[in-house]
Coordinates of C-alpha atoms in Angstrom, one line a residue:
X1 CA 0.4 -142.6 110.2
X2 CA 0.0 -141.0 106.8
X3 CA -1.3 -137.7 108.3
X4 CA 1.8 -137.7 110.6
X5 CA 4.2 -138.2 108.1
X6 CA 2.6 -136.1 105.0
X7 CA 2.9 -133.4 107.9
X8 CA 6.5 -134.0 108.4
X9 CA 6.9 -134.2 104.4
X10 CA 5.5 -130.6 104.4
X11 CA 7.1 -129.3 107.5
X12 CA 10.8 -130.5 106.6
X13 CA 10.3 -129.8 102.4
X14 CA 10.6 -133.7 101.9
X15 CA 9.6 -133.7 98.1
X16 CA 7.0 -136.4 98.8
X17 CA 4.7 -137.6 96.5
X18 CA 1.3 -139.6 97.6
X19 CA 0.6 -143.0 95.5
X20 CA -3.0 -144.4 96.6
X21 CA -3.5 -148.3 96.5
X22 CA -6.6 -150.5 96.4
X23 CA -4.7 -153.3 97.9
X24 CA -2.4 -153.5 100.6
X25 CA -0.4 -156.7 99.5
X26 CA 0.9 -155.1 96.6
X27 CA 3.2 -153.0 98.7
X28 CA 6.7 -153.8 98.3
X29 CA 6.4 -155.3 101.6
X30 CA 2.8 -155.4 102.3
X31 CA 1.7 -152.9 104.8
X32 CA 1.3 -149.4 104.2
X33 CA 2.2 -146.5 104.1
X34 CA 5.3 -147.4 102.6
X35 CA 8.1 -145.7 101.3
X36 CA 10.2 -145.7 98.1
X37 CA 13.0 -144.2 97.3
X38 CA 14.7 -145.2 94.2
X39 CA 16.0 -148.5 95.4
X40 CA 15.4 -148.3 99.2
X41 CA 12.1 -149.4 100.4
X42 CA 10.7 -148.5 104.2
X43 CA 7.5 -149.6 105.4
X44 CA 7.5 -148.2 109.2
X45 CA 6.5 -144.8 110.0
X46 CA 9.3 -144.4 112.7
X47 CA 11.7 -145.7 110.0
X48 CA 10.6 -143.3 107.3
X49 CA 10.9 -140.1 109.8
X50 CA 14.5 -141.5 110.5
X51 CA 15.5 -142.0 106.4
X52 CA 14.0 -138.3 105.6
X53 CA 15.9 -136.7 108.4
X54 CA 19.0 -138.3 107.0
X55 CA 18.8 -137.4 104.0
X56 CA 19.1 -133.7 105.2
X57 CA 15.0 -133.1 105.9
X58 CA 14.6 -132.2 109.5
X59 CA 11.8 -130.6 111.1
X60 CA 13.8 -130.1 114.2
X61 CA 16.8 -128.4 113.4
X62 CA 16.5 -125.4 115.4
X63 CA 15.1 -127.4 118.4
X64 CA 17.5 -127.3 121.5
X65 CA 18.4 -130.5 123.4
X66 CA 15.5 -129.8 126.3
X67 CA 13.2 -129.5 123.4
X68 CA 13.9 -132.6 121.9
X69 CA 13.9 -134.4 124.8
X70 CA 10.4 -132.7 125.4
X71 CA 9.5 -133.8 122.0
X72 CA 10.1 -137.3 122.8
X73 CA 8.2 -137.7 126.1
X74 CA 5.1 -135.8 124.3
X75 CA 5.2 -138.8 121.4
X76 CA 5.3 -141.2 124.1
X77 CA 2.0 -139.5 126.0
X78 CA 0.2 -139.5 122.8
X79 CA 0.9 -143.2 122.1
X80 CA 0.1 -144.2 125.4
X81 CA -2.8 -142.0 126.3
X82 CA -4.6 -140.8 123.2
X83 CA -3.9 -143.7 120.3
X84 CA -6.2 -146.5 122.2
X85 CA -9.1 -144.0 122.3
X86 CA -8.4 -143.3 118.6
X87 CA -8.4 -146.8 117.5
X88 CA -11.6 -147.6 119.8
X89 CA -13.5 -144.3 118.2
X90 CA -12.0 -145.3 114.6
X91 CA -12.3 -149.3 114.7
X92 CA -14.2 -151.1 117.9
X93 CA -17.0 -148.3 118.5
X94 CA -19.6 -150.1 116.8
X95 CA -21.9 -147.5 115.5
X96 CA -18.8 -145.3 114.1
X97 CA -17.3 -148.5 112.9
X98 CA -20.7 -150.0 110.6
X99 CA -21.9 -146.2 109.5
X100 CA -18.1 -144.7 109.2
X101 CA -15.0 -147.0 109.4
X102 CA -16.2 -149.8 107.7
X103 CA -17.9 -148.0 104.6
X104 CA -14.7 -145.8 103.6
X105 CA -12.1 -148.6 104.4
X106 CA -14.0 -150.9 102.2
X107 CA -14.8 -148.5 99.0
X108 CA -11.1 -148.0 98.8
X109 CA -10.5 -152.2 98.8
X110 CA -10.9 -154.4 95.5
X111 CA -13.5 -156.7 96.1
X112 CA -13.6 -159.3 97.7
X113 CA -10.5 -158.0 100.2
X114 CA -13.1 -155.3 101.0
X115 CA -15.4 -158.1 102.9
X116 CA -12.5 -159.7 105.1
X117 CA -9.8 -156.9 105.7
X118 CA -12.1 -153.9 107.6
X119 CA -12.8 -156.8 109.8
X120 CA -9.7 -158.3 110.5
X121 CA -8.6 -154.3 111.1
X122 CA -11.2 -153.8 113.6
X123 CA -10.1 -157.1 115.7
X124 CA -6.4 -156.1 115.5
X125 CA -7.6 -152.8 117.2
X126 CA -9.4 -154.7 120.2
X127 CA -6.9 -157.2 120.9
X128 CA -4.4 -154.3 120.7
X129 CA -6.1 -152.1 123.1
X130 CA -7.0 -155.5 125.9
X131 CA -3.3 -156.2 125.6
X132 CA -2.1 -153.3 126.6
X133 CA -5.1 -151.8 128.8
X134 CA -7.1 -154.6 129.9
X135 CA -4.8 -155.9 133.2
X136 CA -6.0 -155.2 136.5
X137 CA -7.9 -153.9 137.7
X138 CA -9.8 -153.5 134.7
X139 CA -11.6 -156.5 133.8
X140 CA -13.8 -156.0 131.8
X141 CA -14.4 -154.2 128.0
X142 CA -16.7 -151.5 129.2
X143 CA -13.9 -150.7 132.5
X144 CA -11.1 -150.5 129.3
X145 CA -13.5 -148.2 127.0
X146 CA -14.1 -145.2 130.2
X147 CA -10.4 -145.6 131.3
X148 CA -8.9 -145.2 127.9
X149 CA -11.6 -142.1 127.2
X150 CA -10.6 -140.4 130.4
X151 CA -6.4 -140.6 129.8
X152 CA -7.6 -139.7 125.9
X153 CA -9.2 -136.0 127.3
X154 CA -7.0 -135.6 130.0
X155 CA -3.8 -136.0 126.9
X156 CA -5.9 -133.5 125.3
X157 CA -6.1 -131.0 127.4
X158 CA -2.3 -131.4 128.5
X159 CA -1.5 -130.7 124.9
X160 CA -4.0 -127.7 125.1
X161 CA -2.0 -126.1 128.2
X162 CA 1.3 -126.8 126.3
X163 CA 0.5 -125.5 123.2
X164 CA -1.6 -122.1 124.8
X165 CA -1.6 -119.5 122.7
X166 CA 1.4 -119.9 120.2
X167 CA 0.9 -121.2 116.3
X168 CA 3.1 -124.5 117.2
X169 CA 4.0 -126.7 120.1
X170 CA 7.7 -124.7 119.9
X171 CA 7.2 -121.2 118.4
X172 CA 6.6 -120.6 115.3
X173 CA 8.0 -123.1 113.0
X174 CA 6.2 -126.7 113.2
X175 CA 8.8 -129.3 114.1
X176 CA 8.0 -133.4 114.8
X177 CA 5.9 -132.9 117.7
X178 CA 3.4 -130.4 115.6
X179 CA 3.3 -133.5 112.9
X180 CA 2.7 -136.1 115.6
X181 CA -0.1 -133.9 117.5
X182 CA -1.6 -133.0 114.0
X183 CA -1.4 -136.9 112.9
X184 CA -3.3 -137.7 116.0
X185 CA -6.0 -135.1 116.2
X186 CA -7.0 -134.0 112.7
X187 CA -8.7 -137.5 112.5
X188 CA -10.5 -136.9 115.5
X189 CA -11.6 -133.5 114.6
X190 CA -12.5 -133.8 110.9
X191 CA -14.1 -137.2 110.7
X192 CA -18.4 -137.0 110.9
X193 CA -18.7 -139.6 113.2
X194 CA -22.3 -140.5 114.8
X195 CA -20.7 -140.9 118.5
X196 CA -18.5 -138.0 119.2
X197 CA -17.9 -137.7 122.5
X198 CA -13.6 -137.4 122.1
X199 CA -14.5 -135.4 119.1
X200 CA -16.9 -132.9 121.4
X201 CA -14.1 -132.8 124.2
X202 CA -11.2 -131.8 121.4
X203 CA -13.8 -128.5 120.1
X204 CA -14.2 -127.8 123.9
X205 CA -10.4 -126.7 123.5
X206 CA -10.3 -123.9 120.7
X207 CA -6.3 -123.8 120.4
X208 CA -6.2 -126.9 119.4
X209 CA -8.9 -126.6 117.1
X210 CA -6.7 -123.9 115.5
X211 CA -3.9 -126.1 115.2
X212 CA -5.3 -128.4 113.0
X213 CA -7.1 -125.5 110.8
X214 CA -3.9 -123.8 110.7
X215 CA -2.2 -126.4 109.4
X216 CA -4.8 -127.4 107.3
X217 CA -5.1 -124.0 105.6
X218 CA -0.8 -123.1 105.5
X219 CA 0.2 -126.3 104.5
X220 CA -2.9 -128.6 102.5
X221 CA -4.3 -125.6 101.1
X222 CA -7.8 -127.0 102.9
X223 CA -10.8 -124.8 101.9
X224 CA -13.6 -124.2 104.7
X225 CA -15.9 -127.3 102.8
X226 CA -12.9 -129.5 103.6
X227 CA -11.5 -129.5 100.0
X228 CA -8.3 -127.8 98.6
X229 CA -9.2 -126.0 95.2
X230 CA -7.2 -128.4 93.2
X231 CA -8.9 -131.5 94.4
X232 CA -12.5 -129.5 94.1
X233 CA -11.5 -128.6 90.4
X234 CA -10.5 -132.4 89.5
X235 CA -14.2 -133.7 91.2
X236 CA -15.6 -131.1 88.8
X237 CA -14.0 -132.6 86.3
X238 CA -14.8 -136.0 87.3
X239 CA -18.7 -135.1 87.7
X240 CA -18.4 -133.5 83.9
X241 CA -16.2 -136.4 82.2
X242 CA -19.5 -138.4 84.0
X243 CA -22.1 -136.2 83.2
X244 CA -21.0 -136.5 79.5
X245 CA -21.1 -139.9 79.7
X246 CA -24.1 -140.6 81.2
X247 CA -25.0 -138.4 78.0
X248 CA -24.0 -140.1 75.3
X249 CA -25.3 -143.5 77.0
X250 CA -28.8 -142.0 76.3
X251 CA -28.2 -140.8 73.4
X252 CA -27.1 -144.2 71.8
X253 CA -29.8 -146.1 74.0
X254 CA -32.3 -143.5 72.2
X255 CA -30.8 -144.5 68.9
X256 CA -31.4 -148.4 69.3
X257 CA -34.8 -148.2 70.7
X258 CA -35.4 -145.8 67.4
X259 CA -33.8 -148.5 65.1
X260 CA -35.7 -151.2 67.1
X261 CA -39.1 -149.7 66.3
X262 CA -38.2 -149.2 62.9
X263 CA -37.5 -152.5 62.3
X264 CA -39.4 -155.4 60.5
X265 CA -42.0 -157.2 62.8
X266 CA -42.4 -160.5 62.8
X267 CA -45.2 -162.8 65.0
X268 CA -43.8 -164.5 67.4
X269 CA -42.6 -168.5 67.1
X270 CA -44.1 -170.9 69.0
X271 CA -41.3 -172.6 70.9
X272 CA -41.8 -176.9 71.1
X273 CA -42.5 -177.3 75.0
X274 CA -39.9 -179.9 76.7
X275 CA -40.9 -182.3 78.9
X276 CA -39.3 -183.5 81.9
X277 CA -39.1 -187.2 82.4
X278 CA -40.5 -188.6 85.4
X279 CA -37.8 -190.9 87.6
X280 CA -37.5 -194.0 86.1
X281 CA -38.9 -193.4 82.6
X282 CA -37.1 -193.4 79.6
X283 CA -36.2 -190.1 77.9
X284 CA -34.1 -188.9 75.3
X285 CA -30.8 -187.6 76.3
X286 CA -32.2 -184.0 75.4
X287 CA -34.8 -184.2 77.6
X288 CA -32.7 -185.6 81.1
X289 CA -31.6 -182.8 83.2
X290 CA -28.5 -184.4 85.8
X291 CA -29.1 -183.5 89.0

């Protein structure tokens, strides 16, 4: 959801400004992403599309009523067809989940929220995919898994015929749909994962490769190593403020290890040896350790 609506927030000039939180429950209302707007706080992304096209942000002015209603029945085929796969890939594949998921959900957690919520995240994902993919005839988990991955390429390549060879899904100006498409596949396509096979099926289709790398490029100024020059020149400056750091650390560790050899030595004291008083022999109240 956050891709989708920083999308729309570029697409529609929403003056939008991202806040990143270690901790969910401090949201206003404790989910995220959330929005705030003076005194008006909305937490659902459907919501927060609705409150930025009324206040006068609208991606789809120009759209005619066939488009829209096109528009519409496309969001519906990605949330049917393509968001199950994405969760599964993201949350219940097991080897993405331990090596990928798991590892970047958790660095941005305080501890020890970062132990309990990737988890609970990941069973959310199952239960939601077997509740709305696991009736007949598919019985069983590994039935669900190949019937979700086959709707998830065939979506894909229904977008690929739609889009063909223009910029965006309707011209040349990027409307909802483009934010939705781009929401859902930019995960997919940038993510490392060590299981890839919806990720190799997305590259097999080159148009929609240059969707997301288009937008990527026009509208988050993404350089080809995946960073936009603003974010690489603040980790520069991150690695120098740390660099200098780690400097002056030695430096002072160098001083005290100077200042402790130039110190007076002195033989070491012989420390009185305790004893430990056997149960049921009398001791001094020094010498009892309570269980």
């Amino acid at each position: 959801p956050q891709s989708l609506l920083q999308a729309y927030a570029k697409f529609s000039g929403a003056p939008l400004t991202v806040n990143t939180i270690t901790n969910s429950w401090r949201a206003p209302k404790g989910d995220v992403p959330v929005l705030i707007s003076e005194d008006i706080v909305i937490s659902q992304p459907a919501k927060i599309l609705n409150f930025l096209r009324k206040q006068k942000y609208n991606a789809d002015y120009e759209l005619s009523a066939k488009q829209g209603a096109d528009t519409l029945a496309y969001i519906a085929l990605l949330e049917e067809k393509l968001l199950p796969a994405l969760l599964h890939t993201f949350w219940v594949d097991a080897e993405n989940y331990c090596s990928v998921t798991k590892p970047w959900f958790a660095s941005r957690i305080a501890f020890p929220l970062s132990l309990y919520l990737p988890g609970k995240m990941s069973r959310e994902a199952l239960n939601r995919i077997l509740l709305t993919r696991g009736g007949p005839p598919l019985y069983s988990l590994t039935e669900v898994e190949a019937q979700i991955y086959r709707d998830a390429k065939e979506c894909l390549n229904l977008l690929s015929k739609r889009l063909g060879t223009s910029q965006f899904f309707f011209g040349d100006t990027p409307t909802t749909l483009d934010a939705f498409v781009f929401g859902f596949l930019a995960p997919i396509y940038k993510v490392c994962f060590p299981r890839v096979h919806l990720q190799e099926h997305l590259k097999q289709l080159p148009n929609l490769c240059r969707f997301c790398d288009g937008i990527l490029t026009c509208y988050f100024r993404l350089t080809a190593s995946g960073h936009s020059p603003a974010g690489q020149d603040t980790a520069d400056a991150n690695l120098q403020k740390l660099t200098q750091l780690v400097n002056k650390e030695s430096n002072l560790i160098e001083k005290m290890d100077d200042n402790l050899r130039k110190s007076p030595q002195h033989p070491p004291r012989k420390l009185k040896t305790l004893k430990l008083a056997a149960g049921g022999e009398e001791s001094s109240p020094l010498n009892r350790l309570s269980p």
